[in-house]
Amino acid sequence: MMNTKALSWLFWMLLICGFTNQLSAQNIKVEEVAPGISKITFGGADPFNPKSFCDEKPDLKALAALPNANLPFQLNQIRVHQNARGLVIEIPLRAKEHLYGFGLQMNSFEQNGLKIRPVVNDNPLNNLGFTHAPLPYYVSTAGYGVLVNTSRYTTFYTGSVNKKAQTAVDSSIAKAAMLTTEELYKNRGSG
């Protein structure tokens, strides 16, 4: 058994997500299941998920003995949307934050900037998440971990600090269309 005290400083926050086909924003529920461990549920859980096969209960006494810590973001900053392909969960990521996990990965250790799809595969040829020991779980150097409690296929886009929409050209500049050669090449200075 792992030494809970030695490792739990990194795993102080564990997000367990349950998924269903019918999802609405009103179904988002947050509850503390143990000291330092929050469970965020969207809809109801699938009948078969990793947690449903786990009989082990958390060591509440050891968790209570750990020092309190704060998340690097607020829980209300987590965004959830449903689209035609499934569910999208967005969790804020700081610029110097690094992500590790997703089970035994053959060709990568740090997972930032990758598209990871934890899928069972006996001959993984790249670092897309295919492995003989996949797990929809990762930890952050900011001191939290995330477990997506589902047996369904999952895809993680990791390490994007800014969304594409946020990095787009400022709308005031985009609206000022350059209609002539002079406008297009006008020296606007820097800063």
mmCIF file with all atom_site columns, C-alpha atoms in Angstrom:
data_model
loop_
_atom_site.group_PDB
_atom_site.id
_atom_site.type_symbol
_atom_site.label_atom_id
_atom_site.label_alt_id
_atom_site.label_comp_id
_atom_site.label_asym_id
_atom_site.label_entity_id
_atom_site.label_seq_id
_atom_site.pdbx_PDB_ins_code
_atom_site.Cartn_x
_atom_site.Cartn_y
_atom_site.Cartn_z
_atom_site.occupancy
_atom_site.B_iso_or_equiv
_atom_site.pdbx_formal_charge
_atom_site.auth_seq_id
_atom_site.auth_comp_id
_atom_site.auth_asym_id
_atom_site.auth_atom_id
_atom_site.pdbx_PDB_model_num
ATOM 1   C CA . MET A 1 1   ? 0.000   0.000  0.000   1.00 0.00 ? 1   MET A CA 1
ATOM 2   C CA . MET A 1 2   ? 1.276   3.507  -0.852  1.00 0.00 ? 2   MET A CA 1
ATOM 3   C CA . ASN A 1 3   ? 2.297   5.887  1.885   1.00 0.00 ? 3   ASN A CA 1
ATOM 4   C CA . THR A 1 4   ? -0.723  8.202  1.825   1.00 0.00 ? 4   THR A CA 1
ATOM 5   C CA . LYS A 1 5   ? 1.008   10.961 3.802   1.00 0.00 ? 5   LYS A CA 1
ATOM 6   C CA . ALA A 1 6   ? 4.002   11.125 1.447   1.00 0.00 ? 6   ALA A CA 1
ATOM 7   C CA . LEU A 1 7   ? 1.999   11.288 -1.769  1.00 0.00 ? 7   LEU A CA 1
ATOM 8   C CA . SER A 1 8   ? -1.194  13.056 -0.792  1.00 0.00 ? 8   SER A CA 1
ATOM 9   C CA . TRP A 1 9   ? 0.342   16.547 -0.790  1.00 0.00 ? 9   TRP A CA 1
ATOM 10  C CA . LEU A 1 10  ? 0.186   16.236 -4.568  1.00 0.00 ? 10  LEU A CA 1
ATOM 11  C CA . PHE A 1 11  ? -3.231  14.617 -4.648  1.00 0.00 ? 11  PHE A CA 1
ATOM 12  C CA . TRP A 1 12  ? -5.036  16.918 -2.191  1.00 0.00 ? 12  TRP A CA 1
ATOM 13  C CA . MET A 1 13  ? -7.788  17.610 -4.676  1.00 0.00 ? 13  MET A CA 1
ATOM 14  C CA . LEU A 1 14  ? -9.469  14.828 -6.610  1.00 0.00 ? 14  LEU A CA 1
ATOM 15  C CA . LEU A 1 15  ? -12.274 15.590 -9.016  1.00 0.00 ? 15  LEU A CA 1
ATOM 16  C CA . ILE A 1 16  ? -14.526 12.650 -9.744  1.00 0.00 ? 16  ILE A CA 1
ATOM 17  C CA . CYS A 1 17  ? -16.847 13.221 -12.654 1.00 0.00 ? 17  CYS A CA 1
ATOM 18  C CA . GLY A 1 18  ? -19.891 11.098 -13.479 1.00 0.00 ? 18  GLY A CA 1
ATOM 19  C CA . PHE A 1 19  ? -21.294 11.291 -16.993 1.00 0.00 ? 19  PHE A CA 1
ATOM 20  C CA . THR A 1 20  ? -24.671 10.711 -18.589 1.00 0.00 ? 20  THR A CA 1
ATOM 21  C CA . ASN A 1 21  ? -26.139 11.362 -22.010 1.00 0.00 ? 21  ASN A CA 1
ATOM 22  C CA . GLN A 1 22  ? -28.669 13.797 -20.528 1.00 0.00 ? 22  GLN A CA 1
ATOM 23  C CA . LEU A 1 23  ? -26.797 16.706 -18.989 1.00 0.00 ? 23  LEU A CA 1
ATOM 24  C CA . SER A 1 24  ? -27.900 20.114 -17.893 1.00 0.00 ? 24  SER A CA 1
ATOM 25  C CA . ALA A 1 25  ? -26.060 22.905 -16.109 1.00 0.00 ? 25  ALA A CA 1
ATOM 26  C CA . GLN A 1 26  ? -28.478 22.549 -13.178 1.00 0.00 ? 26  GLN A CA 1
ATOM 27  C CA . ASN A 1 27  ? -27.138 19.044 -12.473 1.00 0.00 ? 27  ASN A CA 1
ATOM 28  C CA . ILE A 1 28  ? -23.667 20.229 -11.455 1.00 0.00 ? 28  ILE A CA 1
ATOM 29  C CA . LYS A 1 29  ? -23.119 19.185 -7.853  1.00 0.00 ? 29  LYS A CA 1
ATOM 30  C CA . VAL A 1 30  ? -20.051 19.763 -5.662  1.00 0.00 ? 30  VAL A CA 1
ATOM 31  C CA . GLU A 1 31  ? -19.521 17.914 -2.401  1.00 0.00 ? 31  GLU A CA 1
ATOM 32  C CA . GLU A 1 32  ? -16.551 17.267 -0.133  1.00 0.00 ? 32  GLU A CA 1
ATOM 33  C CA . VAL A 1 33  ? -16.192 13.493 0.223   1.00 0.00 ? 33  VAL A CA 1
ATOM 34  C CA . ALA A 1 34  ? -13.111 13.598 2.460   1.00 0.00 ? 34  ALA A CA 1
ATOM 35  C CA . PRO A 1 35  ? -10.785 16.285 3.804   1.00 0.00 ? 35  PRO A CA 1
ATOM 36  C CA . GLY A 1 36  ? -9.201  17.951 0.749   1.00 0.00 ? 36  GLY A CA 1
ATOM 37  C CA . ILE A 1 37  ? -11.137 15.821 -1.758  1.00 0.00 ? 37  ILE A CA 1
ATOM 38  C CA . SER A 1 38  ? -14.056 17.306 -3.662  1.00 0.00 ? 38  SER A CA 1
ATOM 39  C CA . LYS A 1 39  ? -16.386 15.347 -5.885  1.00 0.00 ? 39  LYS A CA 1
ATOM 40  C CA . ILE A 1 40  ? -17.903 17.218 -8.803  1.00 0.00 ? 40  ILE A CA 1
ATOM 41  C CA . THR A 1 41  ? -20.780 15.390 -10.452 1.00 0.00 ? 41  THR A CA 1
ATOM 42  C CA . PHE A 1 42  ? -22.421 16.252 -13.760 1.00 0.00 ? 42  PHE A CA 1
ATOM 43  C CA . GLY A 1 43  ? -25.622 14.269 -14.164 1.00 0.00 ? 43  GLY A CA 1
ATOM 44  C CA . GLY A 1 44  ? -25.644 10.703 -12.895 1.00 0.00 ? 44  GLY A CA 1
ATOM 45  C CA . ALA A 1 45  ? -22.876 8.131  -12.959 1.00 0.00 ? 45  ALA A CA 1
ATOM 46  C CA . ASP A 1 46  ? -22.702 5.362  -15.541 1.00 0.00 ? 46  ASP A CA 1
ATOM 47  C CA . PRO A 1 47  ? -23.651 1.987  -14.036 1.00 0.00 ? 47  PRO A CA 1
ATOM 48  C CA . PHE A 1 48  ? -20.126 0.634  -14.619 1.00 0.00 ? 48  PHE A CA 1
ATOM 49  C CA . ASN A 1 49  ? -17.278 3.008  -13.822 1.00 0.00 ? 49  ASN A CA 1
ATOM 50  C CA . PRO A 1 50  ? -13.856 2.642  -12.167 1.00 0.00 ? 50  PRO A CA 1
ATOM 51  C CA . LYS A 1 51  ? -15.100 3.771  -8.748  1.00 0.00 ? 51  LYS A CA 1
ATOM 52  C CA . SER A 1 52  ? -17.939 1.215  -8.760  1.00 0.00 ? 52  SER A CA 1
ATOM 53  C CA . PHE A 1 53  ? -15.312 -1.564 -8.669  1.00 0.00 ? 53  PHE A CA 1
ATOM 54  C CA . CYS A 1 54  ? -13.329 -0.049 -5.780  1.00 0.00 ? 54  CYS A CA 1
ATOM 55  C CA . ASP A 1 55  ? -14.212 -1.305 -2.308  1.00 0.00 ? 55  ASP A CA 1
ATOM 56  C CA . GLU A 1 56  ? -11.353 0.562  -0.616  1.00 0.00 ? 56  GLU A CA 1
ATOM 57  C CA . LYS A 1 57  ? -12.471 3.577  1.415   1.00 0.00 ? 57  LYS A CA 1
ATOM 58  C CA . PRO A 1 58  ? -10.297 6.692  1.864   1.00 0.00 ? 58  PRO A CA 1
ATOM 59  C CA . ASP A 1 59  ? -8.185  6.919  5.021   1.00 0.00 ? 59  ASP A CA 1
ATOM 60  C CA . LEU A 1 60  ? -10.107 9.854  6.513   1.00 0.00 ? 60  LEU A CA 1
ATOM 61  C CA . LYS A 1 61  ? -7.825  10.090 9.551   1.00 0.00 ? 61  LYS A CA 1
ATOM 62  C CA . ALA A 1 62  ? -4.675  10.431 7.414   1.00 0.00 ? 62  ALA A CA 1
ATOM 63  C CA . LEU A 1 63  ? -6.357  12.931 5.074   1.00 0.00 ? 63  LEU A CA 1
ATOM 64  C CA . ALA A 1 64  ? -7.505  15.061 8.023   1.00 0.00 ? 64  ALA A CA 1
ATOM 65  C CA . ALA A 1 65  ? -3.916  15.167 9.339   1.00 0.00 ? 65  ALA A CA 1
ATOM 66  C CA . LEU A 1 66  ? -2.608  16.766 6.129   1.00 0.00 ? 66  LEU A CA 1
ATOM 67  C CA . PRO A 1 67  ? -2.161  20.549 5.959   1.00 0.00 ? 67  PRO A CA 1
ATOM 68  C CA . ASN A 1 68  ? -4.887  22.568 4.255   1.00 0.00 ? 68  ASN A CA 1
ATOM 69  C CA . ALA A 1 69  ? -4.145  23.773 0.734   1.00 0.00 ? 69  ALA A CA 1
ATOM 70  C CA . ASN A 1 70  ? -5.882  25.942 -1.825  1.00 0.00 ? 70  ASN A CA 1
ATOM 71  C CA . LEU A 1 71  ? -6.674  25.133 -5.435  1.00 0.00 ? 71  LEU A CA 1
ATOM 72  C CA . PRO A 1 72  ? -4.894  27.328 -7.995  1.00 0.00 ? 72  PRO A CA 1
ATOM 73  C CA . PHE A 1 73  ? -8.370  28.151 -9.374  1.00 0.00 ? 73  PHE A CA 1
ATOM 74  C CA . GLN A 1 74  ? -11.930 28.459 -8.069  1.00 0.00 ? 74  GLN A CA 1
ATOM 75  C CA . LEU A 1 75  ? -14.283 25.514 -8.577  1.00 0.00 ? 75  LEU A CA 1
ATOM 76  C CA . ASN A 1 76  ? -16.727 27.863 -10.323 1.00 0.00 ? 76  ASN A CA 1
ATOM 77  C CA . GLN A 1 77  ? -14.054 28.441 -13.013 1.00 0.00 ? 77  GLN A CA 1
ATOM 78  C CA . ILE A 1 78  ? -14.538 24.863 -14.231 1.00 0.00 ? 78  ILE A CA 1
ATOM 79  C CA . ARG A 1 79  ? -16.696 24.958 -17.365 1.00 0.00 ? 79  ARG A CA 1
ATOM 80  C CA . VAL A 1 80  ? -18.854 22.114 -18.637 1.00 0.00 ? 80  VAL A CA 1
ATOM 81  C CA . HIS A 1 81  ? -20.627 21.972 -22.006 1.00 0.00 ? 81  HIS A CA 1
ATOM 82  C CA . GLN A 1 82  ? -22.278 19.200 -23.908 1.00 0.00 ? 82  GLN A CA 1
ATOM 83  C CA . ASN A 1 83  ? -21.811 18.984 -27.665 1.00 0.00 ? 83  ASN A CA 1
ATOM 84  C CA . ALA A 1 84  ? -22.669 16.452 -30.368 1.00 0.00 ? 84  ALA A CA 1
ATOM 85  C CA . ARG A 1 85  ? -19.623 14.293 -29.515 1.00 0.00 ? 85  ARG A CA 1
ATOM 86  C CA . GLY A 1 86  ? -20.033 14.263 -25.751 1.00 0.00 ? 86  GLY A CA 1
ATOM 87  C CA . LEU A 1 87  ? -18.998 16.379 -22.816 1.00 0.00 ? 87  LEU A CA 1
ATOM 88  C CA . VAL A 1 88  ? -16.317 19.086 -22.663 1.00 0.00 ? 88  VAL A CA 1
ATOM 89  C CA . ILE A 1 89  ? -14.806 19.967 -19.284 1.00 0.00 ? 89  ILE A CA 1
ATOM 90  C CA . GLU A 1 90  ? -12.460 22.962 -19.105 1.00 0.00 ? 90  GLU A CA 1
ATOM 91  C CA . ILE A 1 91  ? -10.200 23.331 -16.071 1.00 0.00 ? 91  ILE A CA 1
ATOM 92  C CA . PRO A 1 92  ? -7.962  26.427 -15.777 1.00 0.00 ? 92  PRO A CA 1
ATOM 93  C CA . LEU A 1 93  ? -4.240  25.825 -16.311 1.00 0.00 ? 93  LEU A CA 1
ATOM 94  C CA . ARG A 1 94  ? -1.513  28.242 -15.229 1.00 0.00 ? 94  ARG A CA 1
ATOM 95  C CA . ALA A 1 95  ? 1.432   29.089 -17.471 1.00 0.00 ? 95  ALA A CA 1
ATOM 96  C CA . LYS A 1 96  ? 4.069   27.188 -15.432 1.00 0.00 ? 96  LYS A CA 1
ATOM 97  C CA . GLU A 1 97  ? 1.824   24.268 -14.478 1.00 0.00 ? 97  GLU A CA 1
ATOM 98  C CA . HIS A 1 98  ? 2.808   20.775 -15.680 1.00 0.00 ? 98  HIS A CA 1
ATOM 99  C CA . LEU A 1 99  ? 0.573   17.713 -16.018 1.00 0.00 ? 99  LEU A CA 1
ATOM 100 C CA . TYR A 1 100 ? 1.542   14.061 -15.511 1.00 0.00 ? 100 TYR A CA 1
ATOM 101 C CA . GLY A 1 101 ? -0.390  10.803 -15.597 1.00 0.00 ? 101 GLY A CA 1
ATOM 102 C CA . PHE A 1 102 ? -2.961  8.974  -17.763 1.00 0.00 ? 102 PHE A CA 1
ATOM 103 C CA . GLY A 1 103 ? -1.591  5.580  -16.767 1.00 0.00 ? 103 GLY A CA 1
ATOM 104 C CA . LEU A 1 104 ? 1.599   3.965  -18.007 1.00 0.00 ? 104 LEU A CA 1
ATOM 105 C CA . GLN A 1 105 ? 2.696   6.082  -20.974 1.00 0.00 ? 105 GLN A CA 1
ATOM 106 C CA . MET A 1 106 ? 5.464   4.697  -23.167 1.00 0.00 ? 106 MET A CA 1
ATOM 107 C CA . ASN A 1 107 ? 6.804   7.704  -25.057 1.00 0.00 ? 107 ASN A CA 1
ATOM 108 C CA . SER A 1 108 ? 6.064   10.664 -22.827 1.00 0.00 ? 108 SER A CA 1
ATOM 109 C CA . PHE A 1 109 ? 6.299   11.699 -19.195 1.00 0.00 ? 109 PHE A CA 1
ATOM 110 C CA . GLU A 1 110 ? 5.120   15.298 -19.057 1.00 0.00 ? 110 GLU A CA 1
ATOM 111 C CA . GLN A 1 111 ? 1.722   15.509 -20.762 1.00 0.00 ? 111 GLN A CA 1
ATOM 112 C CA . ASN A 1 112 ? 1.434   19.252 -21.467 1.00 0.00 ? 112 ASN A CA 1
ATOM 113 C CA . GLY A 1 113 ? 0.514   20.204 -25.013 1.00 0.00 ? 113 GLY A CA 1
ATOM 114 C CA . LEU A 1 114 ? -0.627  16.720 -26.023 1.00 0.00 ? 114 LEU A CA 1
ATOM 115 C CA . LYS A 1 115 ? -3.881  15.136 -27.095 1.00 0.00 ? 115 LYS A CA 1
ATOM 116 C CA . ILE A 1 116 ? -4.171  12.098 -24.832 1.00 0.00 ? 116 ILE A CA 1
ATOM 117 C CA . ARG A 1 117 ? -6.687  9.325  -25.373 1.00 0.00 ? 117 ARG A CA 1
ATOM 118 C CA . PRO A 1 118 ? -6.202  6.658  -22.671 1.00 0.00 ? 118 PRO A CA 1
ATOM 119 C CA . VAL A 1 119 ? -7.051  3.497  -24.627 1.00 0.00 ? 119 VAL A CA 1
ATOM 120 C CA . VAL A 1 120 ? -5.949  -0.107 -24.074 1.00 0.00 ? 120 VAL A CA 1
ATOM 121 C CA . ASN A 1 121 ? -3.428  -1.110 -26.736 1.00 0.00 ? 121 ASN A CA 1
ATOM 122 C CA . ASP A 1 122 ? -0.829  -3.882 -26.636 1.00 0.00 ? 122 ASP A CA 1
ATOM 123 C CA . ASN A 1 123 ? 1.535   -2.145 -29.078 1.00 0.00 ? 123 ASN A CA 1
ATOM 124 C CA . PRO A 1 124 ? 1.579   1.633  -28.470 1.00 0.00 ? 124 PRO A CA 1
ATOM 125 C CA . LEU A 1 125 ? 3.586   3.347  -31.201 1.00 0.00 ? 125 LEU A CA 1
ATOM 126 C CA . ASN A 1 126 ? 3.323   6.997  -30.142 1.00 0.00 ? 126 ASN A CA 1
ATOM 127 C CA . ASN A 1 127 ? 2.388   9.243  -27.245 1.00 0.00 ? 127 ASN A CA 1
ATOM 128 C CA . LEU A 1 128 ? -1.348  9.597  -27.925 1.00 0.00 ? 128 LEU A CA 1
ATOM 129 C CA . GLY A 1 129 ? -2.289  7.823  -24.702 1.00 0.00 ? 129 GLY A CA 1
ATOM 130 C CA . PHE A 1 130 ? -2.530  4.289  -26.102 1.00 0.00 ? 130 PHE A CA 1
ATOM 131 C CA . THR A 1 131 ? -1.047  1.891  -23.551 1.00 0.00 ? 131 THR A CA 1
ATOM 132 C CA . HIS A 1 132 ? -1.645  -1.453 -21.904 1.00 0.00 ? 132 HIS A CA 1
ATOM 133 C CA . ALA A 1 133 ? -2.390  0.401  -18.624 1.00 0.00 ? 133 ALA A CA 1
ATOM 134 C CA . PRO A 1 134 ? -4.528  3.493  -19.410 1.00 0.00 ? 134 PRO A CA 1
ATOM 135 C CA . LEU A 1 135 ? -6.148  5.634  -16.740 1.00 0.00 ? 135 LEU A CA 1
ATOM 136 C CA . PRO A 1 136 ? -8.321  8.777  -17.104 1.00 0.00 ? 136 PRO A CA 1
ATOM 137 C CA . TYR A 1 137 ? -6.418  10.425 -14.231 1.00 0.00 ? 137 TYR A CA 1
ATOM 138 C CA . TYR A 1 138 ? -3.743  13.087 -14.083 1.00 0.00 ? 138 TYR A CA 1
ATOM 139 C CA . VAL A 1 139 ? -1.944  15.221 -11.504 1.00 0.00 ? 139 VAL A CA 1
ATOM 140 C CA . SER A 1 140 ? -0.672  18.772 -11.689 1.00 0.00 ? 140 SER A CA 1
ATOM 141 C CA . THR A 1 141 ? 2.424   20.416 -10.259 1.00 0.00 ? 141 THR A CA 1
ATOM 142 C CA . ALA A 1 142 ? -0.029  22.988 -8.843  1.00 0.00 ? 142 ALA A CA 1
ATOM 143 C CA . GLY A 1 143 ? -1.050  20.372 -6.255  1.00 0.00 ? 143 GLY A CA 1
ATOM 144 C CA . TYR A 1 144 ? -4.258  18.752 -7.479  1.00 0.00 ? 144 TYR A CA 1
ATOM 145 C CA . GLY A 1 145 ? -5.341  15.653 -9.359  1.00 0.00 ? 145 GLY A CA 1
ATOM 146 C CA . VAL A 1 146 ? -8.269  14.916 -11.663 1.00 0.00 ? 146 VAL A CA 1
ATOM 147 C CA . LEU A 1 147 ? -9.974  11.552 -12.103 1.00 0.00 ? 147 LEU A CA 1
ATOM 148 C CA . VAL A 1 148 ? -12.698 11.281 -14.723 1.00 0.00 ? 148 VAL A CA 1
ATOM 149 C CA . ASN A 1 149 ? -14.810 8.457  -13.331 1.00 0.00 ? 149 ASN A CA 1
ATOM 150 C CA . THR A 1 150 ? -15.969 6.850  -16.571 1.00 0.00 ? 150 THR A CA 1
ATOM 151 C CA . SER A 1 151 ? -15.366 3.646  -18.483 1.00 0.00 ? 151 SER A CA 1
ATOM 152 C CA . ARG A 1 152 ? -16.158 5.426  -21.743 1.00 0.00 ? 152 ARG A CA 1
ATOM 153 C CA . TYR A 1 153 ? -13.515 6.648  -24.162 1.00 0.00 ? 153 TYR A CA 1
ATOM 154 C CA . THR A 1 154 ? -12.104 9.996  -23.093 1.00 0.00 ? 154 THR A CA 1
ATOM 155 C CA . THR A 1 155 ? -9.872  12.515 -24.835 1.00 0.00 ? 155 THR A CA 1
ATOM 156 C CA . PHE A 1 156 ? -7.774  15.079 -22.976 1.00 0.00 ? 156 PHE A CA 1
ATOM 157 C CA . TYR A 1 157 ? -6.328  18.184 -24.617 1.00 0.00 ? 157 TYR A CA 1
ATOM 158 C CA . THR A 1 158 ? -3.656  19.090 -22.097 1.00 0.00 ? 158 THR A CA 1
ATOM 159 C CA . GLY A 1 159 ? -1.543  22.130 -21.583 1.00 0.00 ? 159 GLY A CA 1
ATOM 160 C CA . SER A 1 160 ? -3.341  24.836 -23.501 1.00 0.00 ? 160 SER A CA 1
ATOM 161 C CA . VAL A 1 161 ? -3.086  27.891 -21.244 1.00 0.00 ? 161 VAL A CA 1
ATOM 162 C CA . ASN A 1 162 ? -5.169  30.133 -23.533 1.00 0.00 ? 162 ASN A CA 1
ATOM 163 C CA . LYS A 1 163 ? -8.222  29.123 -25.497 1.00 0.00 ? 163 LYS A CA 1
ATOM 164 C CA . LYS A 1 164 ? -8.108  29.866 -29.232 1.00 0.00 ? 164 LYS A CA 1
ATOM 165 C CA . ALA A 1 165 ? -10.876 32.442 -28.851 1.00 0.00 ? 165 ALA A CA 1
ATOM 166 C CA . GLN A 1 166 ? -8.806  34.291 -26.247 1.00 0.00 ? 166 GLN A CA 1
ATOM 167 C CA . THR A 1 167 ? -5.708  34.426 -28.422 1.00 0.00 ? 167 THR A CA 1
ATOM 168 C CA . ALA A 1 168 ? -7.547  35.755 -31.467 1.00 0.00 ? 168 ALA A CA 1
ATOM 169 C CA . VAL A 1 169 ? -6.850  39.263 -32.745 1.00 0.00 ? 169 VAL A CA 1
ATOM 170 C CA . ASP A 1 170 ? -8.385  42.039 -30.651 1.00 0.00 ? 170 ASP A CA 1
ATOM 171 C CA . SER A 1 171 ? -11.898 42.618 -32.017 1.00 0.00 ? 171 SER A CA 1
ATOM 172 C CA . SER A 1 172 ? -11.392 46.406 -32.277 1.00 0.00 ? 172 SER A CA 1
ATOM 173 C CA . ILE A 1 173 ? -8.416  45.829 -34.588 1.00 0.00 ? 173 ILE A CA 1
ATOM 174 C CA . ALA A 1 174 ? -10.279 43.164 -36.570 1.00 0.00 ? 174 ALA A CA 1
ATOM 175 C CA . LYS A 1 175 ? -13.235 45.510 -37.141 1.00 0.00 ? 175 LYS A CA 1
ATOM 176 C CA . ALA A 1 176 ? -10.996 48.221 -38.585 1.00 0.00 ? 176 ALA A CA 1
ATOM 177 C CA . ALA A 1 177 ? -10.606 46.566 -41.985 1.00 0.00 ? 177 ALA A CA 1
ATOM 178 C CA . MET A 1 178 ? -7.723  47.781 -44.098 1.00 0.00 ? 178 MET A CA 1
ATOM 179 C CA . LEU A 1 179 ? -9.355  48.791 -47.361 1.00 0.00 ? 179 LEU A CA 1
ATOM 180 C CA . THR A 1 180 ? -6.458  50.521 -49.118 1.00 0.00 ? 180 THR A CA 1
ATOM 181 C CA . THR A 1 181 ? -2.765  49.803 -49.533 1.00 0.00 ? 181 THR A CA 1
ATOM 182 C CA . GLU A 1 182 ? -1.950  52.921 -47.499 1.00 0.00 ? 182 GLU A CA 1
ATOM 183 C CA . GLU A 1 183 ? -4.131  51.756 -44.568 1.00 0.00 ? 183 GLU A CA 1
ATOM 184 C CA . LEU A 1 184 ? -2.688  48.251 -44.734 1.00 0.00 ? 184 LEU A CA 1
ATOM 185 C CA . TYR A 1 185 ? 0.956   49.351 -44.568 1.00 0.00 ? 185 TYR A CA 1
ATOM 186 C CA . LYS A 1 186 ? 0.546   52.443 -42.343 1.00 0.00 ? 186 LYS A CA 1
ATOM 187 C CA . ASN A 1 187 ? 3.164   52.640 -39.582 1.00 0.00 ? 187 ASN A CA 1
ATOM 188 C CA . ARG A 1 188 ? 1.221   52.332 -36.330 1.00 0.00 ? 188 ARG A CA 1
ATOM 189 C CA . GLY A 1 189 ? 4.241   52.146 -34.038 1.00 0.00 ? 189 GLY A CA 1
ATOM 190 C CA . SER A 1 190 ? 4.704   49.539 -31.359 1.00 0.00 ? 190 SER A CA 1
ATOM 191 C CA . GLY A 1 191 ? 3.442   49.391 -27.813 1.00 0.00 ? 191 GLY A CA 1
#
